[in-house]
Short mmCIF file of C-alpha atoms and ligand atoms in Angstrom, two decimals:
data_model
loop_
_atom_site.label_atom_id
_atom_site.label_comp_id
_atom_site.label_asym_id
_atom_site.label_seq_id
_atom_site.Cartn_x
_atom_site.Cartn_y
_atom_site.Cartn_z
CA SER A 1 125.51 164.19 151.41
CA VAL A 2 127.56 160.96 151.52
CA GLY A 3 128.28 160.73 155.17
CA PRO A 4 129.86 157.91 157.11
CA ASP A 5 126.54 156.08 157.48
CA VAL A 6 124.26 157.08 154.62
CA ILE A 7 124.43 157.04 150.83
CA ASP A 8 122.44 159.93 149.49
CA VAL A 9 122.04 160.43 145.74
CA THR A 10 121.89 164.19 146.18
CA SER A 11 125.67 164.06 146.76
CA ILE A 12 126.22 163.74 143.03
CA THR A 13 123.91 166.63 142.21
CA LYS A 14 125.92 169.18 144.13
CA ASN A 15 127.85 170.15 140.96
CA GLY A 16 124.69 170.41 138.81
CA PHE A 17 121.77 168.45 137.46
CA PHE A 18 122.03 164.67 137.60
CA THR A 19 120.10 162.37 135.28
CA PHE A 20 119.67 158.60 135.53
CA ASP A 21 118.97 157.27 132.05
CA PRO A 22 119.78 153.55 131.64
CA GLY A 23 120.14 152.61 127.98
CA PHE A 24 120.37 156.30 127.00
CA MET A 25 116.62 156.41 126.34
CA SER A 26 116.54 160.18 126.27
CA THR A 27 120.06 161.42 126.57
CA ALA A 28 122.15 162.69 123.66
CA SER A 29 125.79 161.80 124.16
CA CYS A 30 127.16 164.20 121.51
CA GLU A 31 126.40 166.66 118.74
CA SER A 32 126.83 165.33 115.20
CA LYS A 33 126.27 166.56 111.61
CA ILE A 34 126.55 163.11 110.02
CA THR A 35 123.25 161.25 110.27
CA PHE A 36 119.68 162.23 111.09
CA ILE A 37 116.99 159.75 112.20
CA ASP A 38 113.33 160.39 112.83
CA GLY A 39 112.28 157.11 114.33
CA ASP A 40 108.56 157.86 114.45
CA GLU A 41 108.42 158.80 110.75
CA GLY A 42 110.96 156.18 109.63
CA ILE A 43 113.36 158.75 108.16
CA LEU A 44 117.14 158.23 107.83
CA LEU A 45 119.35 160.90 106.20
CA HIS A 46 123.09 160.85 105.71
CA ARG A 47 124.42 164.40 105.49
CA GLY A 48 120.85 165.30 104.50
CA TYR A 49 120.42 162.70 101.75
CA PRO A 50 117.68 160.04 102.25
CA ILE A 51 118.97 156.51 102.55
CA GLU A 52 116.47 155.28 99.97
CA GLN A 53 118.06 157.59 97.34
CA LEU A 54 121.61 156.73 98.35
CA ALA A 55 120.89 152.99 98.22
CA VAL A 56 119.47 153.21 94.70
CA SER A 57 121.48 156.00 93.09
CA SER A 58 124.81 156.13 94.91
CA ASP A 59 127.32 153.40 95.75
CA TYR A 60 129.40 152.49 98.80
CA ILE A 61 132.55 154.39 97.87
CA GLU A 62 130.58 157.58 97.17
CA THR A 63 128.61 157.13 100.42
CA CYS A 64 131.92 156.72 102.33
CA TYR A 65 133.15 159.98 100.84
CA LEU A 66 129.89 161.68 101.78
CA LEU A 67 129.93 160.42 105.37
CA LEU A 68 133.57 161.38 105.87
CA ASN A 69 133.55 164.72 104.07
CA GLY A 70 129.99 166.04 104.38
CA GLU A 71 129.44 166.51 100.60
CA LEU A 72 129.09 164.27 97.60
CA PRO A 73 132.35 164.06 95.62
CA THR A 74 132.87 165.38 92.12
CA PRO A 75 133.78 162.55 89.65
CA ALA A 76 137.45 163.44 89.98
CA GLN A 77 137.26 163.48 93.80
CA LYS A 78 135.48 160.13 93.78
CA ALA A 79 138.11 158.58 91.48
CA GLU A 80 140.92 159.88 93.66
CA PHE A 81 139.23 158.64 96.82
CA ALA A 82 138.54 155.16 95.33
CA GLN A 83 142.16 154.91 94.22
CA ALA A 84 143.49 155.89 97.65
CA ILE A 85 141.38 153.12 99.19
CA LYS A 86 142.66 150.58 96.68
CA ASP A 87 146.22 151.72 97.31
CA ASN A 88 145.75 150.93 100.98
CA SER A 89 144.01 147.58 100.73
CA ASN A 90 147.02 145.30 101.50
CA VAL A 91 147.38 143.95 104.98
CA ASP A 92 150.67 143.87 106.88
CA GLN A 93 152.11 140.38 107.28
CA SER A 94 152.02 140.68 111.12
CA VAL A 95 148.25 141.02 110.93
CA VAL A 96 148.02 138.09 108.49
CA ASN A 97 149.90 136.07 111.10
CA VAL A 98 147.42 137.12 113.78
CA ILE A 99 144.52 135.81 111.64
CA LYS A 100 146.38 132.58 110.91
CA SER A 101 147.01 131.97 114.59
CA PHE A 102 143.30 131.39 115.32
CA LYS A 103 141.72 127.96 115.47
CA ARG A 104 139.70 127.44 112.30
CA ASP A 105 136.38 127.11 114.13
CA THR A 106 136.79 130.49 115.93
CA HIS A 107 133.82 132.80 115.45
CA PRO A 108 134.66 135.22 112.61
CA MET A 109 133.85 138.32 114.73
CA ALA A 110 136.47 137.32 117.29
CA ILE A 111 139.09 137.07 114.53
CA LEU A 112 138.02 140.34 112.84
CA CYS A 113 138.08 142.18 116.15
CA SER A 114 141.63 141.01 116.87
CA ALA A 115 142.81 141.73 113.32
CA VAL A 116 141.57 145.30 113.49
CA ALA A 117 143.10 145.77 116.96
CA ALA A 118 146.36 144.46 115.46
CA LEU A 119 146.24 147.28 112.88
CA ALA A 120 146.54 149.68 115.81
CA GLY A 121 149.94 148.12 116.46
CA VAL A 122 151.04 148.31 112.82
CA TYR A 123 150.26 152.01 112.43
CA HIS A 124 150.51 153.36 115.98
CA ALA A 125 153.77 155.31 115.56
CA GLU A 126 152.50 157.01 112.37
CA ILE A 127 149.06 158.09 113.60
CA ASP A 128 148.66 161.69 114.67
CA ILE A 129 145.02 162.20 115.63
CA THR A 130 145.45 165.98 115.64
CA ASN A 131 146.52 166.01 112.01
CA ALA A 132 143.79 165.94 109.30
CA GLU A 133 146.10 164.34 106.68
CA SER A 134 147.07 161.54 109.09
CA ARG A 135 143.39 160.95 109.87
CA LYS A 136 142.58 160.81 106.14
CA LEU A 137 145.28 158.18 105.55
CA THR A 138 143.94 156.20 108.52
CA ALA A 139 140.48 156.24 106.92
CA TYR A 140 141.91 154.92 103.65
CA ARG A 141 143.72 152.17 105.51
CA LEU A 142 140.64 151.16 107.46
CA ILE A 143 138.18 151.22 104.53
CA GLY A 144 140.80 149.67 102.22
CA GLN A 145 141.69 146.80 104.54
CA MET A 146 138.28 145.86 106.00
CA PRO A 147 137.32 143.78 102.91
CA THR A 148 140.79 142.16 102.77
CA LEU A 149 140.61 141.23 106.46
CA SER A 150 137.03 140.03 106.21
CA ALA A 151 137.90 137.80 103.24
CA MET A 152 140.97 136.50 105.09
CA VAL A 153 138.77 135.57 108.07
CA TYR A 154 136.55 133.55 105.76
CA LYS A 155 139.43 131.88 103.94
CA HIS A 156 141.23 131.06 107.15
CA ARG A 157 138.19 129.32 108.59
CA LYS A 158 137.85 127.30 105.38
CA GLY A 159 141.57 126.48 105.31
CA GLU A 160 141.99 128.06 101.87
CA GLU A 161 144.76 130.24 100.49
CA PHE A 162 144.26 134.02 100.84
CA ILE A 163 143.53 135.98 97.67
CA ALA A 164 145.28 139.36 97.27
CA PRO A 165 143.12 142.47 96.56
CA ASP A 166 142.65 143.14 92.84
CA THR A 167 142.78 146.90 92.24
CA SER A 168 141.04 146.56 88.86
CA LEU A 169 137.81 145.58 90.62
CA GLY A 170 135.13 147.65 92.33
CA TYR A 171 134.92 147.63 96.15
CA ALA A 172 132.22 145.03 96.69
CA GLU A 173 133.34 143.04 93.62
CA ASN A 174 136.90 142.85 95.04
CA TYR A 175 135.51 141.68 98.39
CA LEU A 176 133.58 138.84 96.72
CA HIS A 177 136.64 138.02 94.62
CA MET A 178 138.88 137.74 97.70
CA THR A 179 136.20 135.68 99.45
CA PHE A 180 135.15 133.21 96.75
CA GLY A 181 138.04 133.43 94.28
CA LYS A 182 140.61 130.66 94.01
CA ALA A 183 144.36 131.25 94.02
CA GLY A 184 145.71 131.50 90.49
CA GLU A 185 142.29 132.00 88.87
CA ALA A 186 141.13 135.22 87.20
CA PRO A 187 138.33 137.18 89.00
CA ASN A 188 134.88 136.02 87.97
CA VAL A 189 132.35 137.88 90.13
CA SER A 190 128.68 138.19 89.13
CA GLN A 191 127.78 141.88 88.72
CA THR A 192 124.32 141.14 90.21
CA LEU A 193 125.92 139.87 93.38
CA ALA A 194 128.53 142.64 93.51
CA LYS A 195 125.74 145.23 93.20
CA ALA A 196 123.69 143.56 95.92
CA MET A 197 126.73 143.43 98.21
CA ASP A 198 127.51 147.07 97.50
CA ARG A 199 123.95 148.02 98.45
CA ILE A 200 124.21 146.01 101.69
CA PHE A 201 127.33 148.01 102.52
CA VAL A 202 125.51 151.31 101.75
CA LEU A 203 122.55 150.34 103.95
CA HIS A 204 124.86 149.54 106.87
CA ALA A 205 127.25 152.48 106.45
CA ASP A 206 126.06 154.56 109.40
CA HIS A 207 123.27 154.84 111.91
CA GLU A 208 124.18 157.61 114.32
CA GLN A 209 124.68 156.76 118.03
CA ASN A 210 123.89 153.05 118.09
CA ALA A 211 125.71 150.90 120.65
CA SER A 212 128.79 150.21 118.51
CA THR A 213 129.21 153.80 117.26
CA SER A 214 128.74 155.17 120.77
CA THR A 215 131.36 152.71 121.93
CA VAL A 216 133.78 153.94 119.24
CA ARG A 217 133.21 157.53 120.34
CA LEU A 218 133.52 156.70 124.07
CA SER A 219 136.64 154.66 123.51
CA GLY A 220 138.11 157.30 121.16
CA SER A 221 137.34 160.04 123.70
CA SER A 222 140.32 158.86 125.75
CA GLY A 223 142.60 159.72 122.80
CA THR A 224 143.27 156.09 122.02
CA ASN A 225 144.46 154.70 118.67
CA PRO A 226 141.49 154.83 116.19
CA PHE A 227 141.95 151.20 115.14
CA ALA A 228 141.70 150.22 118.83
CA ALA A 229 138.48 152.25 119.12
CA ILE A 230 137.07 150.57 115.98
CA ALA A 231 137.96 147.16 117.47
CA ALA A 232 135.85 148.11 120.49
CA GLY A 233 133.01 148.96 118.10
CA ILE A 234 133.35 145.57 116.40
CA SER A 235 133.10 143.85 119.79
CA THR A 236 129.91 145.71 120.55
CA LEU A 237 128.38 145.01 117.17
CA TRP A 238 128.81 141.27 117.65
CA GLY A 239 125.92 141.01 120.20
CA PRO A 240 122.55 139.60 119.06
CA SER A 241 120.69 142.75 120.20
CA HIS A 242 122.78 144.69 117.67
CA GLY A 243 124.64 143.52 114.56
CA GLY A 244 124.54 139.85 115.62
CA ALA A 245 120.83 139.92 114.89
CA ASN A 246 121.34 139.24 111.14
CA GLU A 247 122.95 135.89 112.03
CA ALA A 248 120.17 135.21 114.57
CA VAL A 249 117.41 136.03 112.04
CA LEU A 250 118.63 133.43 109.54
CA GLU A 251 119.01 130.82 112.31
CA MET A 252 115.43 131.62 113.38
CA LEU A 253 114.02 131.36 109.85
CA GLU A 254 115.80 128.03 109.34
CA GLU A 255 114.54 126.81 112.68
CA ILE A 256 110.96 127.78 111.74
CA GLY A 257 111.48 125.62 108.65
CA SER A 258 108.05 125.98 107.10
CA VAL A 259 105.19 128.47 106.91
CA GLU A 260 102.98 126.31 109.13
CA ASN A 261 105.32 126.86 112.07
CA ILE A 262 105.22 130.62 111.97
CA GLU A 263 102.24 131.08 114.30
CA SER A 264 103.88 129.14 117.10
CA CYS A 265 107.12 131.12 116.64
CA VAL A 266 105.17 134.41 116.95
CA ALA A 267 103.36 133.08 120.03
CA ARG A 268 106.70 132.22 121.60
CA ALA A 269 108.02 135.70 120.88
CA LYS A 270 105.01 137.19 122.71
CA ASP A 271 105.44 134.92 125.71
CA LYS A 272 107.67 136.83 128.12
CA THR A 273 108.60 133.65 129.95
CA SER A 274 110.11 132.12 126.81
CA GLY A 275 113.09 134.44 126.71
CA PHE A 276 112.71 134.45 122.94
CA ARG A 277 112.30 137.50 120.72
CA LEU A 278 111.47 137.78 117.05
CA MET A 279 114.89 138.45 115.66
CA GLY A 280 115.07 141.27 113.11
CA PHE A 281 112.08 142.94 114.69
CA GLY A 282 112.05 146.07 116.84
CA HIS A 283 114.41 148.99 117.16
CA ARG A 284 115.30 151.42 119.90
CA VAL A 285 114.76 154.39 117.65
CA TYR A 286 112.41 153.31 114.86
CA LYS A 287 108.79 153.05 116.02
CA ASN A 288 107.81 152.74 112.38
CA PHE A 289 109.30 150.93 109.41
CA ASP A 290 113.10 151.01 109.38
CA PRO A 291 113.63 152.72 105.99
CA ARG A 292 116.68 150.44 105.43
CA ALA A 293 114.47 147.36 105.88
CA LYS A 294 112.19 148.51 103.01
CA VAL A 295 115.14 148.86 100.62
CA MET A 296 116.60 145.61 101.88
CA LYS A 297 113.33 143.77 101.20
CA GLN A 298 113.20 145.21 97.66
CA THR A 299 116.88 144.27 97.10
CA CYS A 300 116.12 140.79 98.40
CA ASP A 301 113.33 140.38 95.84
CA GLU A 302 115.56 141.71 93.02
CA VAL A 303 118.59 139.53 93.91
CA LEU A 304 116.64 136.36 94.46
CA GLY A 305 114.66 137.06 91.27
CA GLU A 306 117.87 137.51 89.24
CA LEU A 307 119.31 134.31 90.75
CA GLY A 308 116.15 132.41 90.06
CA LEU A 309 115.60 131.84 93.80
CA GLU A 310 112.34 133.77 94.07
CA ASN A 311 110.61 130.61 95.36
CA SER A 312 113.12 130.22 98.18
CA PRO A 313 111.35 128.76 101.23
CA LEU A 314 113.25 131.12 103.54
CA LEU A 315 111.97 134.15 101.64
CA ALA A 316 108.42 132.77 101.82
CA ILE A 317 108.77 132.22 105.59
CA ALA A 318 110.19 135.73 106.09
CA LYS A 319 107.43 137.43 104.13
CA ARG A 320 104.67 135.53 105.88
CA LEU A 321 106.28 136.07 109.27
CA GLU A 322 106.45 139.83 108.57
CA GLN A 323 102.86 139.87 107.53
CA ILE A 324 101.62 137.95 110.60
CA ALA A 325 103.67 140.09 113.01
CA LEU A 326 102.58 143.33 111.42
CA GLU A 327 98.91 142.33 111.94
CA ASP A 328 99.39 141.11 115.47
CA PRO A 329 98.14 143.41 118.31
CA TYR A 330 101.27 142.68 120.43
CA PHE A 331 103.63 143.89 117.68
CA ILE A 332 101.35 146.76 116.74
CA SER A 333 101.00 148.05 120.28
CA LYS A 334 104.76 147.89 120.89
CA LYS A 335 105.49 149.42 117.47
CA LEU A 336 107.73 146.53 116.51
CA TYR A 337 108.59 146.58 112.79
CA PRO A 338 111.19 144.67 110.75
CA ASN A 339 114.64 146.22 111.09
CA VAL A 340 117.59 146.28 108.64
CA ASP A 341 118.64 142.77 109.66
CA PHE A 342 115.40 141.06 108.84
CA TYR A 343 116.02 140.62 105.06
CA SER A 344 119.78 141.08 104.81
CA GLY A 345 120.48 137.50 105.84
CA ILE A 346 118.37 136.07 103.04
CA ILE A 347 120.36 138.11 100.49
CA LEU A 348 123.66 137.06 102.07
CA LYS A 349 122.61 133.43 102.03
CA ALA A 350 121.73 133.77 98.34
CA ILE A 351 125.24 135.13 97.77
CA GLU A 352 126.44 131.99 99.65
CA ILE A 353 127.96 133.89 102.54
CA PRO A 354 127.95 131.56 105.60
CA THR A 355 125.63 132.65 108.38
CA GLU A 356 128.44 133.21 110.89
CA MET A 357 130.04 135.73 108.52
CA PHE A 358 126.91 137.97 108.39
CA THR A 359 127.97 140.24 111.24
CA VAL A 360 131.43 140.58 109.66
CA ILE A 361 129.70 141.98 106.55
CA PHE A 362 127.82 144.41 108.79
CA ALA A 363 131.11 145.51 110.37
CA LEU A 364 132.71 145.92 106.96
CA GLY A 365 129.95 148.28 105.87
CA ARG A 366 129.75 150.11 109.20
CA ALA A 367 133.49 150.76 109.48
CA VAL A 368 133.08 154.11 107.66
CA GLY A 369 130.33 155.18 109.97
CA TRP A 370 132.37 154.40 113.04
CA TYR A 371 135.39 156.21 111.58
CA SER A 372 133.33 159.24 110.49
CA HIS A 373 132.05 159.68 114.03
CA TRP A 374 135.49 159.26 115.55
CA ASP A 375 136.89 161.74 113.05
CA GLU A 376 134.06 164.24 113.71
CA MET A 377 134.75 163.98 117.45
CA VAL A 378 138.49 164.32 117.43
CA SER A 379 138.47 167.16 114.89
CA THR A 380 136.32 169.32 117.15
CA SER A 381 136.57 170.04 120.86
CA TYR A 382 135.59 167.04 122.95
CA LYS A 383 135.83 165.72 126.48
CA ILE A 384 136.62 162.24 127.65
CA GLY A 385 133.32 160.39 128.01
CA ARG A 386 132.75 159.61 131.67
CA PRO A 387 129.19 158.49 132.57
CA ARG A 388 128.24 158.69 136.23
CA GLN A 389 126.32 155.98 138.10
CA LEU A 390 123.61 155.72 140.68
CA TYR A 391 125.30 153.89 143.57
CA THR A 392 123.05 151.32 145.23
CA GLY A 393 125.66 149.43 147.23
CA SER A 394 126.49 149.25 150.89
CA VAL A 395 126.85 152.31 153.06
CA LYS A 396 130.29 153.08 154.48
CA ARG A 397 131.30 150.41 157.01
CA ASP A 398 134.43 149.62 159.00
CA TYR A 399 136.73 146.76 158.15
CA PRO A 400 136.38 144.15 160.94
CA ALA A 401 138.96 144.69 163.69
CA LYS A 402 141.57 141.93 163.90
N1 ACO B 501 110.15 140.32 119.78
C1 ACO B 501 109.22 140.32 120.79
N2 ACO B 501 109.12 141.34 121.66
C2 ACO B 501 109.94 142.38 121.52
C3 ACO B 501 110.88 142.44 120.50
C4 ACO B 501 110.98 141.36 119.63
N3 ACO B 501 111.88 141.39 118.64
N4 ACO B 501 111.58 143.64 120.63
C5 ACO B 501 111.04 144.25 121.70
N5 ACO B 501 110.07 143.55 122.24
C6 ACO B 501 109.22 143.93 123.36
C7 ACO B 501 109.97 143.79 124.68
O1 ACO B 501 109.78 142.52 125.26
C8 ACO B 501 109.33 144.92 125.47
O2 ACO B 501 108.12 144.48 125.96
P1 ACO B 501 107.54 145.01 127.36
O3 ACO B 501 107.33 146.47 127.19
O4 ACO B 501 106.23 144.27 127.56
O5 ACO B 501 108.56 144.70 128.40
C9 ACO B 501 109.07 145.99 124.45
O6 ACO B 501 108.96 145.30 123.23
C10 ACO B 501 110.21 147.00 124.34
O7 ACO B 501 111.42 146.30 124.16
P2 ACO B 501 112.80 146.81 124.70
O8 ACO B 501 113.77 145.65 124.77
O9 ACO B 501 112.62 147.57 125.95
O10 ACO B 501 113.19 147.81 123.57
P3 ACO B 501 114.66 148.33 123.25
O11 ACO B 501 114.51 149.61 122.54
O12 ACO B 501 115.48 148.36 124.48
O13 ACO B 501 115.29 147.18 122.31
C11 ACO B 501 115.91 145.93 120.45
C12 ACO B 501 115.41 147.25 120.94
C13 ACO B 501 117.16 145.47 121.24
C14 ACO B 501 116.32 146.09 118.97
C15 ACO B 501 114.76 144.87 120.57
O14 ACO B 501 113.66 145.28 119.81
C16 ACO B 501 115.21 143.47 120.19
O15 ACO B 501 115.77 142.75 121.04
N6 ACO B 501 114.99 143.05 118.92
C17 ACO B 501 115.40 141.77 118.42
C18 ACO B 501 116.87 141.81 118.10
C19 ACO B 501 117.16 142.60 116.86
O16 ACO B 501 116.55 142.45 115.83
N7 ACO B 501 118.21 143.47 116.94
C20 ACO B 501 118.69 144.28 115.84
C21 ACO B 501 118.48 145.73 116.13
S1 ACO B 501 118.85 146.71 114.73
C22 ACO B 501 120.51 146.73 114.65
O17 ACO B 501 121.26 146.70 115.55
C23 ACO B 501 121.06 146.79 113.30
#
């Protein structure tokens, strides 16, 4: 046991079995009925429905309903849900002021994170996490305001006037209107782009216990305000090993610059001393194609085709890079395949979303997944998350006598 002079790991096993599992390689942190992944087979199901089918046949609002409620909505339920989200899309002036207080060159994720944390302040007195109706209203507020906040972040950085939500528009269409619209002008959003954006939201809606969702659950397990827990998730998503990878992929493709430079980029990614990884490749769970990446690639072809950008040099570089990596023994042996972020950046660039906004788009789509997990946790019995550690520090010692 931990005595005065020795540190013995068996001390922490006296109340039961102790596992040491850095990175949660083989430890489930919770039970969940929301999303199923088979990483070896490349399968992703939301409430049982394959992501490929949802991406093509459903839309983001319906997918949100499904994730939150467990079943697809009837047409009437969907209409009511969509309206409730629209009714809650306006942002309180205090949060608008928070966004406006940032320097214009601040990274968008820092502003978004603060804005969502500020929502915790706006609604704190009203939120009762033990009450299902209160949680439902909180979901409407989060899903309703994420596009408004994301567009405000973009407009603030550009120094342009904010555009109010237009409740006559669809979810993704309204987001693009608030982002690219001009004050005083009627909405004029391309349906092709709105459809592509909606599909990007669907493909990012949930992905079980990834780092940001686990963070939302862990943070929420203390009973904290759900907006505060979501803000913690946004912070986690920002990192380049997670949601920040979409930004990093595009920077990498632009840096490669032409097809001739791909081989040296791949060689650098294989060189462990370079500190460089092929961004948009590899996944903790998928040891096969990420099913979202397949749909994203197809969407990329469709969108660029419809925009007449099918000869885009970035698309050519991405496709050749994918081909080379998939044939390379290093990537084959480590089962490294393109992930969801590999092609999303090319679509977003075609939509003229600036690179530094890419992770904001990811957060916008993922908000419903984070919330669904938080809601699932707090509506059943749960314990505060409290991982243990393997202490490797100094043994007990006496403070020097004075
Ligand atoms: N390029 C080159 N080598 C890689 C890559 C890559 N993209 N990804 C993993 N490897 C190598 C590692 O160097 C390691 O090699 P080793 O066994 O010789 O040491 C091996 O593959 C396993 O890698 P780990 O980092 O241990 O795998 P882990 O499951 O912890 O990481 C991760 C997964 C973070 C996604 C990793 O593949 C990566 O960094 N990819 C690039 C960033 C990226 O695209 N992130 C987006 C993830 S998806 C998402 O969040 C939406």
